[in-house]
Amino acid sequence: MLLVTGGAGFIGSNFVLDWLAQSSEPLVTLDLLTYAGNRRNLAALEGDPRHTFVQGEIGDAALVARLLAEHRPRAIVHFAAESHVDRSIHGPEAFIQTNVVGTFRLLEAARGFWAGLDGAERGAFRFLHVSTDEVYGSLPPDAPAFTEDHRYEPNSPYSASKAGSDHLVRAYHHTYGLPVLTTNCSNNYGPYQFPEKLIPLVIHHALSGKPLPIYGDGQQVRDWLYVGDHCTAIRRVLEAGTVGEVYNIGGWNERPNLEVVRTICAVLDEWVPRADGQSYVTQLTYVTDRPGHDRRYAIDARKIHRELGWQPAETFETGIRRTIRWYLDHQDWVTDVTSGAYRAWIGTNYQAR
């Protein structure tokens, strides 16, 4: 049995779906169902006895303690987080409450549960914390990619809150012996990603005839990781990772944001051409850059390859086409999540730019 926090969100729901597609081991999903958590992401599991869904907060100590006592999971896989940089700029408090305080309370509950286990159960228990490359800060254009030993230099309220959670996880291992694992991933993309993030936002806006907003000059570089590859990496770390270690997970796919957007436009031009015959590229709109925008992230994923034998299966070219096809085939899902609240957020974030 696994306990998965944030399992109705983007990466979490992909992990839950992939896990149950490949394993008979049951799991419990704990998710608060904020704007980015969507029960529809797990619709395929309705009625599946291997899956239990619980709506609630990771910071609810009594709820988490009850779930641990009742289900006795062999591992907690911790995805639950506020994760959008722009939202953290507009309202940082929610990020501190969820990512720092929430992780602290989850660690406390896990520590109490683990301390009460005996023998093999105690030895097998793991707390796997899913984090981000943004905790490392920004890289110069020609600097080596982030390794697991890179100094933490977070530059946004979001990345600072995730850095805080990483430090708490490390401290609970070194102080109390809690058997933890930490992963720091690069930019994920794929099915079920809420369309506030670049790739689904561009797909949605392109098809809706709206401007495609590009921050600054569009030359911010990210390492793009297909979410399915991320899930296989997490499963591998959970299976064989060394307790107390950090594993960077990347796609070996560095791309400037502008190139990513142009690639999406080219695929849409091929699959769903505009009625007027023009390219979707004509919808590009340059907007004022966000405050403190990191220029470049890049992950050195050699450690997880060397020690655990993992490497991504998707190139950016194959992964982006799979992603665009999913959104084209699931327009009902997109319509459902791009509600009035979503439109209000887009107005708040982009209108003044």
Short mmCIF file of C-alpha atoms in Angstrom, two decimals:
data_model
loop_
_atom_site.label_atom_id
_atom_site.label_comp_id
_atom_site.label_asym_id
_atom_site.label_seq_id
_atom_site.Cartn_x
_atom_site.Cartn_y
_atom_site.Cartn_z
CA MET A 1 0.00 0.00 0.00
CA LEU A 2 1.18 3.51 -0.86
CA LEU A 3 -0.10 6.88 0.37
CA VAL A 4 0.17 9.45 -2.42
CA THR A 5 -0.34 13.12 -1.56
CA GLY A 6 -1.47 15.46 -4.32
CA GLY A 7 -2.52 12.46 -6.39
CA ALA A 8 -5.27 14.35 -8.25
CA GLY A 9 -2.87 17.01 -9.54
CA PHE A 10 -0.87 16.96 -12.74
CA ILE A 11 2.18 14.83 -11.89
CA GLY A 12 0.45 13.02 -9.04
CA SER A 13 -2.46 11.79 -11.15
CA ASN A 14 -0.10 10.57 -13.86
CA PHE A 15 1.84 8.67 -11.19
CA VAL A 16 -1.33 7.11 -9.72
CA LEU A 17 -2.66 6.08 -13.13
CA ASP A 18 0.70 4.67 -14.25
CA TRP A 19 1.20 2.83 -10.94
CA LEU A 20 -2.14 1.04 -11.10
CA ALA A 21 -1.67 0.27 -14.80
CA GLN A 22 1.50 -1.65 -13.94
CA SER A 23 0.99 -2.92 -10.40
CA SER A 24 -1.62 -4.67 -8.30
CA GLU A 25 -0.39 -2.87 -5.19
CA PRO A 26 -3.17 -0.57 -3.94
CA LEU A 27 -2.76 3.07 -3.01
CA VAL A 28 -4.57 5.87 -1.21
CA THR A 29 -4.72 9.30 -2.83
CA LEU A 30 -4.92 12.28 -0.49
CA ASP A 31 -5.73 15.55 -2.27
CA LEU A 32 -7.36 18.80 -1.19
CA LEU A 33 -8.75 19.39 -4.71
CA THR A 34 -7.66 22.99 -5.06
CA TYR A 35 -7.96 24.59 -8.52
CA ALA A 36 -5.09 22.41 -9.82
CA GLY A 37 -6.37 19.14 -8.32
CA ASN A 38 -9.07 17.53 -10.42
CA ARG A 39 -11.00 14.40 -9.48
CA ARG A 40 -11.69 13.88 -13.21
CA ASN A 41 -7.99 13.11 -13.67
CA LEU A 42 -8.64 9.85 -11.81
CA ALA A 43 -11.99 9.04 -13.41
CA ALA A 44 -10.60 5.85 -14.95
CA LEU A 45 -10.17 4.46 -11.42
CA GLU A 46 -13.76 4.89 -10.28
CA GLY A 47 -14.87 1.58 -8.77
CA ASP A 48 -11.33 0.16 -8.77
CA PRO A 49 -10.88 -1.54 -5.37
CA ARG A 50 -7.13 -0.89 -5.49
CA HIS A 51 -7.66 2.87 -5.26
CA THR A 52 -9.01 4.91 -2.35
CA PHE A 53 -9.51 8.65 -2.74
CA VAL A 54 -9.60 10.94 0.30
CA GLN A 55 -10.20 14.69 0.04
CA GLY A 56 -8.19 16.54 2.65
CA GLU A 57 -5.12 18.57 3.56
CA ILE A 58 -1.63 17.26 4.19
CA GLY A 59 -1.55 19.73 7.08
CA ASP A 60 -4.49 18.00 8.80
CA ALA A 61 -2.47 16.03 11.32
CA ALA A 62 -5.41 14.03 12.65
CA LEU A 63 -6.54 12.99 9.17
CA VAL A 64 -3.07 11.94 8.06
CA ALA A 65 -2.48 10.00 11.30
CA ARG A 66 -5.79 8.20 10.80
CA LEU A 67 -4.95 7.27 7.21
CA LEU A 68 -1.53 5.97 8.22
CA ALA A 69 -2.97 3.90 11.06
CA GLU A 70 -5.80 2.54 8.94
CA HIS A 71 -3.92 1.72 5.73
CA ARG A 72 -0.36 1.18 7.05
CA PRO A 73 1.40 2.22 3.82
CA ARG A 74 4.93 1.05 3.12
CA ALA A 75 5.69 4.46 1.60
CA ILE A 76 4.44 8.02 1.33
CA VAL A 77 4.98 9.63 -2.08
CA HIS A 78 4.64 13.36 -1.52
CA PHE A 79 3.56 15.38 -4.58
CA ALA A 80 1.17 17.81 -2.87
CA ALA A 81 2.37 21.39 -3.41
CA GLU A 82 1.49 24.81 -4.66
CA SER A 83 3.63 24.94 -7.78
CA HIS A 84 3.04 27.96 -10.02
CA VAL A 85 5.67 30.72 -9.82
CA ASP A 86 3.34 33.47 -11.04
CA ARG A 87 0.73 32.62 -8.43
CA SER A 88 3.43 32.66 -5.75
CA ILE A 89 4.33 36.20 -6.78
CA HIS A 90 0.71 37.35 -6.48
CA GLY A 91 0.01 35.41 -3.25
CA PRO A 92 2.98 33.79 -1.50
CA GLU A 93 1.27 32.85 1.77
CA ALA A 94 -0.50 29.80 0.34
CA PHE A 95 2.88 28.48 -0.81
CA ILE A 96 4.38 28.78 2.65
CA GLN A 97 1.36 27.12 4.25
CA THR A 98 1.21 24.16 1.86
CA ASN A 99 4.83 23.60 0.88
CA VAL A 100 6.53 24.37 4.19
CA VAL A 101 3.96 23.99 6.98
CA GLY A 102 2.08 21.21 5.19
CA THR A 103 5.27 19.23 4.55
CA PHE A 104 6.33 19.73 8.18
CA ARG A 105 3.06 18.29 9.47
CA LEU A 106 3.22 15.41 7.02
CA LEU A 107 6.76 14.63 8.18
CA GLU A 108 5.64 14.71 11.81
CA ALA A 109 2.83 12.26 11.07
CA ALA A 110 5.19 10.02 9.10
CA ARG A 111 7.76 10.09 11.90
CA GLY A 112 5.20 9.04 14.48
CA PHE A 113 3.88 6.26 12.27
CA TRP A 114 7.35 4.98 11.34
CA ALA A 115 8.49 4.99 14.97
CA GLY A 116 5.67 2.59 15.81
CA LEU A 117 6.56 0.06 13.13
CA ASP A 118 8.48 -3.12 13.89
CA GLY A 119 11.10 -5.17 12.09
CA ALA A 120 10.70 -5.53 8.35
CA GLU A 121 7.92 -2.92 8.11
CA ARG A 122 10.11 -0.32 9.77
CA GLY A 123 13.08 -1.15 7.57
CA ALA A 124 11.05 -1.04 4.37
CA PHE A 125 9.24 2.27 5.00
CA ARG A 126 10.10 5.25 2.77
CA PHE A 127 9.11 8.93 2.59
CA LEU A 128 9.67 10.09 -1.00
CA HIS A 129 9.60 13.86 -1.41
CA VAL A 130 9.06 15.22 -4.93
CA SER A 131 10.71 18.60 -5.48
CA THR A 132 11.95 20.87 -8.26
CA ASP A 133 15.12 22.10 -9.95
CA GLU A 134 14.00 25.67 -9.20
CA VAL A 135 15.47 25.38 -5.69
CA TYR A 136 18.92 25.66 -7.29
CA GLY A 137 18.27 29.12 -8.77
CA SER A 138 19.32 30.34 -12.20
CA LEU A 139 22.22 29.19 -14.40
CA PRO A 140 24.37 31.33 -16.73
CA PRO A 141 24.11 30.27 -20.40
CA ASP A 142 27.29 28.16 -20.48
CA ALA A 143 27.34 26.90 -16.88
CA PRO A 144 27.25 23.16 -16.14
CA ALA A 145 23.80 21.72 -15.35
CA PHE A 146 22.56 21.36 -11.78
CA THR A 147 23.93 18.36 -9.92
CA GLU A 148 22.62 17.09 -6.60
CA ASP A 149 25.45 19.01 -4.86
CA HIS A 150 24.55 22.38 -6.34
CA ARG A 151 24.01 25.16 -3.81
CA TYR A 152 20.40 26.17 -3.13
CA GLU A 153 19.64 29.68 -4.45
CA PRO A 154 15.83 29.97 -4.81
CA ASN A 155 14.63 33.19 -6.45
CA SER A 156 10.83 33.12 -6.16
CA PRO A 157 8.42 32.57 -3.27
CA TYR A 158 7.53 29.22 -4.89
CA SER A 159 11.11 27.96 -5.15
CA ALA A 160 11.94 29.28 -1.69
CA SER A 161 9.00 27.36 -0.22
CA LYS A 162 10.10 24.17 -1.98
CA ALA A 163 13.67 24.71 -0.78
CA GLY A 164 12.28 24.98 2.75
CA SER A 165 10.43 21.69 2.36
CA ASP A 166 13.58 20.01 0.99
CA HIS A 167 15.56 21.17 4.02
CA LEU A 168 12.89 19.85 6.39
CA VAL A 169 12.95 16.44 4.69
CA ARG A 170 16.74 16.33 4.96
CA ALA A 171 16.62 17.39 8.62
CA TYR A 172 14.09 14.70 9.53
CA HIS A 173 16.43 12.09 8.12
CA HIS A 174 19.56 13.37 9.84
CA THR A 175 17.89 14.20 13.15
CA TYR A 176 15.34 11.43 13.55
CA GLY A 177 16.51 8.78 11.08
CA LEU A 178 13.32 8.96 9.01
CA PRO A 179 14.08 7.01 5.80
CA VAL A 180 13.61 9.71 3.16
CA LEU A 181 14.29 10.05 -0.55
CA THR A 182 14.19 13.36 -2.45
CA THR A 183 13.85 13.95 -6.17
CA ASN A 184 14.36 17.29 -7.91
CA CYS A 185 12.85 17.37 -11.38
CA SER A 186 13.01 19.72 -14.34
CA ASN A 187 9.97 21.23 -16.11
CA ASN A 188 7.30 18.57 -16.61
CA TYR A 189 4.78 18.49 -19.43
CA GLY A 190 2.14 16.03 -20.59
CA PRO A 191 -1.50 15.00 -19.97
CA TYR A 192 -3.61 16.60 -17.23
CA GLN A 193 -1.40 19.68 -16.75
CA PHE A 194 -3.45 22.69 -15.69
CA PRO A 195 -3.37 25.31 -18.45
CA GLU A 196 -1.66 28.01 -16.44
CA LYS A 197 1.67 26.40 -17.35
CA LEU A 198 3.36 27.25 -20.65
CA ILE A 199 2.67 24.24 -22.87
CA PRO A 200 -1.04 23.62 -22.14
CA LEU A 201 -1.65 27.39 -22.00
CA VAL A 202 -0.22 27.83 -25.49
CA ILE A 203 -2.22 24.90 -26.88
CA HIS A 204 -5.44 26.24 -25.34
CA HIS A 205 -4.88 29.85 -26.38
CA ALA A 206 -3.84 28.90 -29.91
CA LEU A 207 -6.99 26.87 -30.51
CA SER A 208 -9.11 29.62 -28.92
CA GLY A 209 -7.65 32.32 -31.17
CA LYS A 210 -6.13 34.16 -28.22
CA PRO A 211 -2.69 35.79 -27.93
CA LEU A 212 0.19 33.47 -27.04
CA PRO A 213 1.99 35.41 -24.26
CA ILE A 214 5.79 35.27 -24.29
CA TYR A 215 7.60 36.68 -21.25
CA GLY A 216 10.38 39.13 -22.12
CA ASP A 217 12.42 37.94 -25.10
CA GLY A 218 11.34 34.29 -24.75
CA GLN A 219 14.91 33.07 -24.38
CA GLN A 220 14.49 31.61 -20.88
CA VAL A 221 15.85 28.07 -21.11
CA ARG A 222 14.26 25.06 -19.41
CA ASP A 223 14.99 21.33 -19.42
CA TRP A 224 11.74 19.63 -20.48
CA LEU A 225 10.78 16.27 -18.96
CA TYR A 226 7.79 14.26 -20.18
CA VAL A 227 5.63 13.42 -17.17
CA GLY A 228 5.53 9.70 -17.98
CA ASP A 229 9.32 9.60 -17.79
CA HIS A 230 9.20 11.42 -14.47
CA CYS A 231 6.82 8.78 -13.11
CA THR A 232 9.10 5.92 -14.15
CA ALA A 233 11.99 7.68 -12.43
CA ILE A 234 10.04 8.09 -9.18
CA ARG A 235 9.06 4.43 -9.23
CA ARG A 236 12.71 3.50 -9.71
CA VAL A 237 13.88 5.76 -6.86
CA LEU A 238 11.19 4.31 -4.59
CA GLU A 239 12.29 0.81 -5.56
CA ALA A 240 16.05 1.11 -5.25
CA GLY A 241 17.09 4.60 -4.15
CA THR A 242 19.55 4.95 -1.27
CA VAL A 243 17.92 6.33 1.88
CA GLY A 244 18.85 9.95 2.52
CA GLU A 245 19.96 10.57 -1.06
CA VAL A 246 18.79 13.19 -3.58
CA TYR A 247 18.22 12.28 -7.23
CA ASN A 248 17.92 14.88 -9.99
CA ILE A 249 15.48 13.88 -12.73
CA GLY A 250 15.76 15.62 -16.09
CA GLY A 251 14.86 15.06 -19.71
CA TRP A 252 18.15 16.15 -21.34
CA ASN A 253 15.99 18.52 -23.40
CA GLU A 254 17.06 22.15 -22.94
CA ARG A 255 14.89 24.51 -24.99
CA PRO A 256 14.23 28.28 -24.90
CA ASN A 257 10.58 29.08 -24.21
CA LEU A 258 10.19 30.76 -27.59
CA GLU A 259 11.37 27.61 -29.38
CA VAL A 260 8.89 25.53 -27.37
CA VAL A 261 6.03 27.81 -28.39
CA ARG A 262 7.08 27.79 -32.05
CA THR A 263 7.26 23.99 -31.98
CA ILE A 264 3.70 23.78 -30.62
CA CYS A 265 2.51 26.17 -33.33
CA ALA A 266 4.16 24.08 -36.04
CA VAL A 267 2.47 20.87 -34.85
CA LEU A 268 -0.91 22.59 -34.60
CA ASP A 269 -0.39 24.04 -38.12
CA GLU A 270 0.07 20.46 -39.29
CA TRP A 271 -2.80 18.82 -37.39
CA VAL A 272 -5.46 21.54 -37.02
CA PRO A 273 -4.69 24.38 -39.48
CA ARG A 274 -6.30 27.76 -38.90
CA ALA A 275 -9.28 28.50 -41.11
CA ASP A 276 -7.54 31.58 -42.57
CA GLY A 277 -4.48 29.56 -43.59
CA GLN A 278 -2.11 31.54 -41.38
CA SER A 279 0.25 29.96 -38.86
CA TYR A 280 -0.54 30.01 -35.17
CA VAL A 281 2.80 31.80 -34.81
CA THR A 282 1.00 35.00 -35.81
CA GLN A 283 -0.70 34.90 -32.38
CA LEU A 284 2.63 35.34 -30.55
CA THR A 285 2.55 38.33 -28.20
CA TYR A 286 5.53 39.54 -26.17
CA VAL A 287 4.61 40.70 -22.66
CA THR A 288 6.54 42.21 -19.76
CA ASP A 289 8.72 39.61 -18.06
CA ARG A 290 7.75 38.43 -14.60
CA PRO A 291 9.74 39.69 -11.61
CA GLY A 292 12.87 37.67 -10.80
CA HIS A 293 12.42 35.35 -13.79
CA ASP A 294 15.22 32.74 -13.74
CA ARG A 295 17.08 32.71 -17.04
CA ARG A 296 18.07 29.05 -17.29
CA TYR A 297 17.54 25.71 -15.56
CA ALA A 298 19.30 22.52 -16.58
CA ILE A 299 19.43 19.13 -14.85
CA ASP A 300 22.40 16.81 -14.80
CA ALA A 301 20.65 13.44 -14.53
CA ARG A 302 23.76 11.26 -14.63
CA LYS A 303 23.50 10.15 -10.99
CA ILE A 304 20.10 8.47 -11.37
CA HIS A 305 21.28 6.86 -14.61
CA ARG A 306 24.55 5.67 -13.08
CA GLU A 307 23.14 4.38 -9.78
CA LEU A 308 19.60 3.28 -10.72
CA GLY A 309 19.78 2.74 -14.48
CA TRP A 310 17.07 5.27 -15.32
CA GLN A 311 16.97 7.47 -18.40
CA PRO A 312 14.07 9.21 -20.18
CA ALA A 313 12.32 7.35 -22.97
CA GLU A 314 10.87 10.43 -24.69
CA THR A 315 12.72 13.08 -26.65
CA PHE A 316 11.19 16.54 -26.68
CA GLU A 317 10.07 15.93 -30.27
CA THR A 318 8.16 12.75 -29.40
CA GLY A 319 6.89 13.97 -26.03
CA ILE A 320 5.48 17.26 -27.31
CA ARG A 321 3.54 15.52 -30.07
CA ARG A 322 2.09 13.04 -27.58
CA THR A 323 1.11 15.94 -25.34
CA ILE A 324 -0.55 18.01 -28.07
CA ARG A 325 -2.48 14.95 -29.28
CA TRP A 326 -3.76 14.33 -25.75
CA TYR A 327 -5.07 17.88 -25.41
CA LEU A 328 -6.70 17.74 -28.84
CA ASP A 329 -8.41 14.48 -27.89
CA HIS A 330 -9.53 15.76 -24.47
CA GLN A 331 -11.09 19.12 -25.18
CA ASP A 332 -13.91 18.30 -22.75
CA TRP A 333 -11.33 18.14 -19.94
CA VAL A 334 -9.84 21.47 -21.04
CA THR A 335 -13.28 23.10 -21.17
CA ASP A 336 -14.06 21.82 -17.70
CA VAL A 337 -10.89 23.22 -16.08
CA THR A 338 -10.79 26.55 -17.91
CA SER A 339 -13.68 27.92 -15.89
CA GLY A 340 -14.53 31.43 -14.85
CA ALA A 341 -11.92 31.24 -12.09
CA TYR A 342 -9.27 30.30 -14.67
CA ARG A 343 -10.24 33.18 -16.94
CA ALA A 344 -10.07 35.57 -13.98
CA TRP A 345 -6.56 34.35 -13.17
CA ILE A 346 -5.38 34.82 -16.78
CA GLY A 347 -6.71 38.36 -16.65
CA THR A 348 -4.97 39.04 -13.34
CA ASN A 349 -1.62 37.69 -14.52
CA TYR A 350 -1.46 38.98 -18.10
CA GLN A 351 -3.77 41.95 -18.53
CA ALA A 352 -1.41 44.53 -17.04
CA ARG A 353 1.52 43.22 -19.05
#
